[in-house]
Amino acid sequence: VYVLLEESTTGLAVPVQASTSVLRAGKGQRLLRGHVDRGRIAYGIEALFIGRGAAPETSLAGAVARVQLHPDGSASVLGLLKDGKPITFRSRNRSL
């Protein structure tokens, strides 16, 4: 499954076309490639893993993912943003 993304006026990438066939990205567009996994479309950016015991320093409500798109259409989550600023995570002190 291929999704053609285009940067919006807000700076966020938004989908403009999807297809089961490879799409060609035009100027200002990028291609995101997904695959069907147990009846769902997976893009490899469904989860963000953080260190054990880490907690966000702010609420995640309204957060967006900062994603790197690779030339082959795959993607990686680089972090989370809220109001255009990176969300940081801090370790919680835990005693046993």
mmCIF file of N, CA and C in Angstrom:
data_model
loop_
_atom_site.group_PDB
_atom_site.id
_atom_site.type_symbol
_atom_site.label_atom_id
_atom_site.label_comp_id
_atom_site.label_asym_id
_atom_site.label_seq_id
_atom_site.Cartn_x
_atom_site.Cartn_y
_atom_site.Cartn_z
ATOM 1 N N VAL A 1 0.856 -1.170 0.000
ATOM 2 C CA VAL A 1 0.000 0.000 0.000
ATOM 3 C C VAL A 1 0.903 1.234 0.000
ATOM 4 N N TYR A 2 0.654 2.143 -0.879
ATOM 5 C CA TYR A 2 1.470 3.341 -1.026
ATOM 6 C C TYR A 2 0.623 4.581 -0.769
ATOM 7 N N VAL A 3 1.200 5.521 -0.026
ATOM 8 C CA VAL A 3 0.509 6.776 0.275
ATOM 9 C C VAL A 3 1.417 7.918 -0.159
ATOM 10 N N LEU A 4 0.879 8.805 -0.969
ATOM 11 C CA LEU A 4 1.597 9.981 -1.418
ATOM 12 C C LEU A 4 1.327 11.101 -0.417
ATOM 13 N N LEU A 5 2.394 11.667 0.138
ATOM 14 C CA LEU A 5 2.276 12.731 1.137
ATOM 15 C C LEU A 5 2.760 14.047 0.549
ATOM 16 N N GLU A 6 2.136 15.114 1.022
ATOM 17 C CA GLU A 6 2.513 16.450 0.578
ATOM 18 C C GLU A 6 2.510 17.364 1.798
ATOM 19 N N GLU A 7 3.491 18.247 1.888
ATOM 20 C CA GLU A 7 3.566 19.150 3.033
ATOM 21 C C GLU A 7 2.448 20.189 2.951
ATOM 22 N N SER A 8 1.728 20.336 4.066
ATOM 23 C CA SER A 8 0.641 21.314 4.124
ATOM 24 C C SER A 8 1.198 22.673 4.540
ATOM 25 N N THR A 9 0.351 23.664 4.566
ATOM 26 C CA THR A 9 0.766 25.007 4.969
ATOM 27 C C THR A 9 1.178 25.044 6.435
ATOM 28 N N THR A 10 0.755 24.060 7.233
ATOM 29 C CA THR A 10 1.138 23.994 8.650
ATOM 30 C C THR A 10 2.491 23.316 8.836
ATOM 31 N N GLY A 11 3.067 22.779 7.754
ATOM 32 C CA GLY A 11 4.342 22.094 7.839
ATOM 33 C C GLY A 11 4.210 20.604 8.070
ATOM 34 N N LEU A 12 2.984 20.113 8.265
ATOM 35 C CA LEU A 12 2.749 18.689 8.451
ATOM 36 C C LEU A 12 2.494 18.025 7.109
ATOM 37 N N ALA A 13 2.937 16.781 6.967
ATOM 38 C CA ALA A 13 2.677 16.034 5.740
ATOM 39 C C ALA A 13 1.278 15.443 5.801
ATOM 40 N N VAL A 14 0.529 15.614 4.746
ATOM 41 C CA VAL A 14 -0.839 15.098 4.680
ATOM 42 C C VAL A 14 -0.968 14.181 3.468
ATOM 43 N N PRO A 15 -1.784 13.139 3.582
ATOM 44 C CA PRO A 15 -1.968 12.240 2.437
ATOM 45 C C PRO A 15 -2.768 12.916 1.334
ATOM 46 N N VAL A 16 -2.335 12.719 0.089
ATOM 47 C CA VAL A 16 -3.063 13.273 -1.052
ATOM 48 C C VAL A 16 -3.546 12.184 -2.004
ATOM 49 N N GLN A 17 -2.956 10.977 -1.879
ATOM 50 C CA GLN A 17 -3.374 9.862 -2.734
ATOM 51 C C GLN A 17 -2.880 8.560 -2.112
ATOM 52 N N ALA A 18 -3.653 7.501 -2.282
ATOM 53 C CA ALA A 18 -3.257 6.167 -1.813
ATOM 54 C C ALA A 18 -3.558 5.169 -2.912
ATOM 55 N N SER A 19 -2.736 4.105 -2.968
ATOM 56 C CA SER A 19 -2.907 3.106 -4.022
ATOM 57 C C SER A 19 -2.217 1.808 -3.625
ATOM 58 N N THR A 20 -2.676 0.717 -4.209
ATOM 59 C CA THR A 20 -1.984 -0.554 -4.027
ATOM 60 C C THR A 20 -0.853 -0.702 -5.048
ATOM 61 N N SER A 21 -0.787 0.218 -5.993
ATOM 62 C CA SER A 21 0.299 0.255 -6.977
ATOM 63 C C SER A 21 1.272 1.364 -6.601
ATOM 64 N N VAL A 22 2.510 1.207 -7.003
ATOM 65 C CA VAL A 22 3.521 2.225 -6.710
ATOM 66 C C VAL A 22 3.111 3.553 -7.330
ATOM 67 N N LEU A 23 3.202 4.623 -6.553
ATOM 68 C CA LEU A 23 2.896 5.970 -7.020
ATOM 69 C C LEU A 23 4.203 6.719 -7.256
ATOM 70 N N ARG A 24 4.155 7.705 -8.119
ATOM 71 C CA ARG A 24 5.325 8.548 -8.361
ATOM 72 C C ARG A 24 5.136 9.860 -7.611
ATOM 73 N N ALA A 25 6.148 10.204 -6.822
ATOM 74 C CA ALA A 25 6.101 11.458 -6.075
ATOM 75 C C ALA A 25 6.515 12.606 -6.981
ATOM 76 N N GLY A 26 5.719 13.661 -6.953
ATOM 77 C CA GLY A 26 6.053 14.864 -7.700
ATOM 78 C C GLY A 26 6.826 15.834 -6.822
ATOM 79 N N LYS A 27 7.007 17.034 -7.308
ATOM 80 C CA LYS A 27 7.744 18.055 -6.565
ATOM 81 C C LYS A 27 7.014 18.344 -5.250
ATOM 82 N N GLY A 28 7.762 18.322 -4.144
ATOM 83 C CA GLY A 28 7.180 18.607 -2.832
ATOM 84 C C GLY A 28 6.402 17.448 -2.229
ATOM 85 N N GLN A 29 6.491 16.282 -2.845
ATOM 86 C CA GLN A 29 5.771 15.107 -2.356
ATOM 87 C C GLN A 29 6.755 14.015 -1.950
ATOM 88 N N ARG A 30 6.312 13.136 -1.061
ATOM 89 C CA ARG A 30 7.104 11.986 -0.619
ATOM 90 C C ARG A 30 6.202 10.771 -0.603
ATOM 91 N N LEU A 31 6.791 9.606 -0.750
ATOM 92 C CA LEU A 31 6.039 8.363 -0.790
ATOM 93 C C LEU A 31 6.254 7.566 0.488
ATOM 94 N N LEU A 32 5.165 7.104 1.089
ATOM 95 C CA LEU A 32 5.186 6.242 2.268
ATOM 96 C C LEU A 32 4.672 4.879 1.852
ATOM 97 N N ARG A 33 5.450 3.824 2.156
ATOM 98 C CA ARG A 33 5.088 2.467 1.768
ATOM 99 C C ARG A 33 4.655 1.684 2.999
ATOM 100 N N GLY A 34 3.513 1.024 2.888
ATOM 101 C CA GLY A 34 3.022 0.174 3.963
ATOM 102 C C GLY A 34 2.810 -1.242 3.466
ATOM 103 N N HIS A 35 2.445 -2.114 4.386
ATOM 104 C CA HIS A 35 2.130 -3.491 4.006
ATOM 105 C C HIS A 35 0.962 -3.980 4.861
ATOM 106 N N VAL A 36 0.269 -4.971 4.344
ATOM 107 C CA VAL A 36 -0.877 -5.525 5.059
ATOM 108 C C VAL A 36 -0.357 -6.531 6.078
ATOM 109 N N ASP A 37 -0.764 -6.341 7.324
ATOM 110 C CA ASP A 37 -0.346 -7.200 8.426
ATOM 111 C C ASP A 37 -1.581 -7.587 9.240
ATOM 112 N N ARG A 38 -1.997 -8.840 9.116
ATOM 113 C CA ARG A 38 -3.175 -9.357 9.829
ATOM 114 C C ARG A 38 -4.423 -8.501 9.574
ATOM 115 N N GLY A 39 -4.618 -8.151 8.325
ATOM 116 C CA GLY A 39 -5.814 -7.408 7.946
ATOM 117 C C GLY A 39 -5.735 -5.907 8.169
ATOM 118 N N ARG A 40 -4.601 -5.416 8.622
ATOM 119 C CA ARG A 40 -4.430 -3.980 8.844
ATOM 120 C C ARG A 40 -3.244 -3.493 8.011
ATOM 121 N N ILE A 41 -3.242 -2.225 7.703
ATOM 122 C CA ILE A 41 -2.109 -1.652 6.976
ATOM 123 C C ILE A 41 -1.104 -1.145 8.007
ATOM 124 N N ALA A 42 0.139 -1.588 7.891
ATOM 125 C CA ALA A 42 1.204 -1.178 8.811
ATOM 126 C C ALA A 42 2.260 -0.401 8.023
ATOM 127 N N TYR A 43 2.720 0.680 8.622
ATOM 128 C CA TYR A 43 3.728 1.523 7.982
ATOM 129 C C TYR A 43 5.059 1.513 8.729
ATOM 130 N N GLY A 44 5.122 0.815 9.859
ATOM 131 C CA GLY A 44 6.339 0.778 10.655
ATOM 132 C C GLY A 44 6.496 1.959 11.584
ATOM 133 N N ILE A 45 5.460 2.789 11.669
ATOM 134 C CA ILE A 45 5.512 3.972 12.536
ATOM 135 C C ILE A 45 4.348 3.981 13.529
ATOM 136 N N GLU A 46 3.816 2.801 13.789
ATOM 137 C CA GLU A 46 2.650 2.705 14.663
ATOM 138 C C GLU A 46 3.002 2.845 16.147
ATOM 139 N N ALA A 47 4.256 2.668 16.503
ATOM 140 C CA ALA A 47 4.644 2.714 17.904
ATOM 141 C C ALA A 47 5.987 3.425 18.058
ATOM 142 N N LEU A 48 6.162 4.028 19.214
ATOM 143 C CA LEU A 48 7.422 4.666 19.577
ATOM 144 C C LEU A 48 7.878 4.011 20.871
ATOM 145 N N PHE A 49 9.056 3.456 20.865
ATOM 146 C CA PHE A 49 9.566 2.784 22.045
ATOM 147 C C PHE A 49 10.512 3.713 22.798
ATOM 148 N N ILE A 50 10.279 3.827 24.090
ATOM 149 C CA ILE A 50 11.127 4.649 24.947
ATOM 150 C C ILE A 50 11.705 3.760 26.036
ATOM 151 N N GLY A 51 12.691 4.259 26.720
ATOM 152 C CA GLY A 51 13.351 3.476 27.751
ATOM 153 C C GLY A 51 12.422 3.099 28.895
ATOM 154 N N ARG A 52 12.725 1.993 29.524
ATOM 155 C CA ARG A 52 11.936 1.513 30.654
ATOM 156 C C ARG A 52 11.942 2.561 31.764
ATOM 157 N N GLY A 53 10.772 2.855 32.272
ATOM 158 C CA GLY A 53 10.641 3.813 33.355
ATOM 159 C C GLY A 53 10.601 5.258 32.913
ATOM 160 N N ALA A 54 10.683 5.516 31.622
ATOM 161 C CA ALA A 54 10.653 6.900 31.133
ATOM 162 C C ALA A 54 9.219 7.381 31.006
ATOM 163 N N ALA A 55 9.026 8.661 31.236
ATOM 164 C CA ALA A 55 7.695 9.260 31.154
ATOM 165 C C ALA A 55 7.802 10.594 30.422
ATOM 166 N N PRO A 56 6.774 10.927 29.627
ATOM 167 C CA PRO A 56 6.811 12.221 28.938
ATOM 168 C C PRO A 56 6.678 13.353 29.946
ATOM 169 N N GLU A 57 7.339 14.476 29.666
ATOM 170 C CA GLU A 57 7.278 15.621 30.566
ATOM 171 C C GLU A 57 6.021 16.451 30.357
ATOM 172 N N THR A 58 5.186 16.062 29.418
ATOM 173 C CA THR A 58 3.930 16.762 29.153
ATOM 174 C C THR A 58 2.906 15.747 28.668
ATOM 175 N N SER A 59 1.663 16.144 28.615
ATOM 176 C CA SER A 59 0.603 15.272 28.092
ATOM 177 C C SER A 59 0.867 14.984 26.617
ATOM 178 N N LEU A 60 0.533 13.782 26.190
ATOM 179 C CA LEU A 60 0.715 13.418 24.779
ATOM 180 C C LEU A 60 -0.491 13.793 23.921
ATOM 181 N N ALA A 61 -1.547 14.324 24.544
ATOM 182 C CA ALA A 61 -2.731 14.740 23.783
ATOM 183 C C ALA A 61 -2.334 15.810 22.769
ATOM 184 N N GLY A 62 -2.674 15.606 21.522
ATOM 185 C CA GLY A 62 -2.367 16.557 20.460
ATOM 186 C C GLY A 62 -0.964 16.427 19.889
ATOM 187 N N ALA A 63 -0.223 15.420 20.325
ATOM 188 C CA ALA A 63 1.141 15.220 19.821
ATOM 189 C C ALA A 63 1.107 14.655 18.408
ATOM 190 N N VAL A 64 2.134 14.964 17.644
ATOM 191 C CA VAL A 64 2.304 14.392 16.307
ATOM 192 C C VAL A 64 3.684 13.761 16.239
ATOM 193 N N ALA A 65 3.822 12.768 15.379
ATOM 194 C CA ALA A 65 5.098 12.074 15.235
ATOM 195 C C ALA A 65 5.998 12.812 14.257
ATOM 196 N N ARG A 66 7.253 12.880 14.589
ATOM 197 C CA ARG A 66 8.277 13.369 13.657
ATOM 198 C C ARG A 66 8.839 12.118 12.992
ATOM 199 N N VAL A 67 8.628 12.005 11.688
ATOM 200 C CA VAL A 67 8.930 10.782 10.950
ATOM 201 C C VAL A 67 9.960 11.056 9.866
ATOM 202 N N GLN A 68 10.898 10.126 9.726
ATOM 203 C CA GLN A 68 11.861 10.194 8.630
ATOM 204 C C GLN A 68 11.416 9.222 7.555
ATOM 205 N N LEU A 69 11.247 9.722 6.342
ATOM 206 C CA LEU A 69 10.900 8.868 5.209
ATOM 207 C C LEU A 69 12.176 8.506 4.475
ATOM 208 N N HIS A 70 12.364 7.216 4.229
ATOM 209 C CA HIS A 70 13.551 6.715 3.552
ATOM 210 C C HIS A 70 13.280 6.610 2.046
ATOM 211 N N PRO A 71 14.326 6.582 1.226
ATOM 212 C CA PRO A 71 14.145 6.535 -0.229
ATOM 213 C C PRO A 71 13.277 5.370 -0.723
ATOM 214 N N ASP A 72 13.274 4.240 0.007
ATOM 215 C CA ASP A 72 12.475 3.089 -0.428
ATOM 216 C C ASP A 72 11.014 3.176 0.017
ATOM 217 N N GLY A 73 10.626 4.273 0.680
ATOM 218 C CA GLY A 73 9.243 4.449 1.118
ATOM 219 C C GLY A 73 8.990 4.002 2.543
ATOM 220 N N SER A 74 9.973 3.341 3.169
ATOM 221 C CA SER A 74 9.810 2.952 4.566
ATOM 222 C C SER A 74 9.990 4.195 5.441
ATOM 223 N N ALA A 75 9.634 4.083 6.712
ATOM 224 C CA ALA A 75 9.686 5.240 7.598
ATOM 225 C C ALA A 75 10.119 4.833 8.998
ATOM 226 N N SER A 76 10.649 5.802 9.737
ATOM 227 C CA SER A 76 11.054 5.609 11.124
ATOM 228 C C SER A 76 10.558 6.790 11.947
ATOM 229 N N VAL A 77 10.075 6.509 13.156
ATOM 230 C CA VAL A 77 9.670 7.580 14.064
ATOM 231 C C VAL A 77 10.925 8.128 14.732
ATOM 232 N N LEU A 78 11.129 9.434 14.644
ATOM 233 C CA LEU A 78 12.285 10.078 15.260
ATOM 234 C C LEU A 78 11.958 10.644 16.631
ATOM 235 N N GLY A 79 10.699 10.942 16.856
ATOM 236 C CA GLY A 79 10.281 11.528 18.126
ATOM 237 C C GLY A 79 8.873 12.069 18.020
ATOM 238 N N LEU A 80 8.445 12.741 19.065
ATOM 239 C CA LEU A 80 7.114 13.332 19.109
ATOM 240 C C LEU A 80 7.223 14.838 19.270
ATOM 241 N N LEU A 81 6.273 15.552 18.674
ATOM 242 C CA LEU A 81 6.203 17.004 18.778
ATOM 243 C C LEU A 81 4.849 17.410 19.337
ATOM 244 N N LYS A 82 4.846 18.472 20.122
ATOM 245 C CA LYS A 82 3.601 19.074 20.591
ATOM 246 C C LYS A 82 3.765 20.573 20.447
ATOM 247 N N ASP A 83 2.830 21.211 19.771
ATOM 248 C CA ASP A 83 2.921 22.641 19.478
ATOM 249 C C ASP A 83 4.238 22.981 18.790
ATOM 250 N N GLY A 84 4.718 22.051 17.930
ATOM 251 C CA GLY A 84 5.927 22.275 17.160
ATOM 252 C C GLY A 84 7.227 22.080 17.923
ATOM 253 N N LYS A 85 7.142 21.683 19.198
ATOM 254 C CA LYS A 85 8.339 21.500 20.018
ATOM 255 C C LYS A 85 8.488 20.032 20.397
ATOM 256 N N PRO A 86 9.746 19.541 20.475
ATOM 257 C CA PRO A 86 9.962 18.134 20.840
ATOM 258 C C PRO A 86 9.458 17.828 22.248
ATOM 259 N N ILE A 87 8.851 16.665 22.401
ATOM 260 C CA ILE A 87 8.447 16.178 23.724
ATOM 261 C C ILE A 87 9.640 15.419 24.292
ATOM 262 N N THR A 88 10.028 15.775 25.484
ATOM 263 C CA THR A 88 11.143 15.085 26.138
ATOM 264 C C THR A 88 10.593 14.079 27.143
ATOM 265 N N PHE A 89 11.396 13.074 27.402
ATOM 266 C CA PHE A 89 11.030 12.021 28.341
ATOM 267 C C PHE A 89 12.056 12.011 29.460
ATOM 268 N N ARG A 90 11.593 11.816 30.681
ATOM 269 C CA ARG A 90 12.501 11.747 31.813
ATOM 270 C C ARG A 90 12.327 10.385 32.497
ATOM 271 N N SER A 91 13.395 9.944 33.113
ATOM 272 C CA SER A 91 13.335 8.681 33.848
ATOM 273 C C SER A 91 12.656 8.906 35.193
ATOM 274 N N ARG A 92 11.796 7.975 35.550
ATOM 275 C CA ARG A 92 11.166 8.010 36.872
ATOM 276 C C ARG A 92 12.032 7.171 37.793
ATOM 277 N N ASN A 93 12.290 7.692 38.970
ATOM 278 C CA ASN A 93 13.037 6.911 39.960
ATOM 279 C C ASN A 93 12.125 5.802 40.465
ATOM 280 N N ARG A 94 12.626 4.591 40.411
ATOM 281 C CA ARG A 94 11.853 3.445 40.860
ATOM 282 C C ARG A 94 12.694 2.668 41.848
ATOM 283 N N SER A 95 12.093 2.301 42.917
ATOM 284 C CA SER A 95 12.820 1.461 43.882
ATOM 285 C C SER A 95 12.191 0.088 43.895
ATOM 286 N N LEU A 96 12.986 -0.882 44.186
ATOM 287 C CA LEU A 96 12.504 -2.266 44.215
ATOM 288 C C LEU A 96 12.198 -2.687 45.609
#
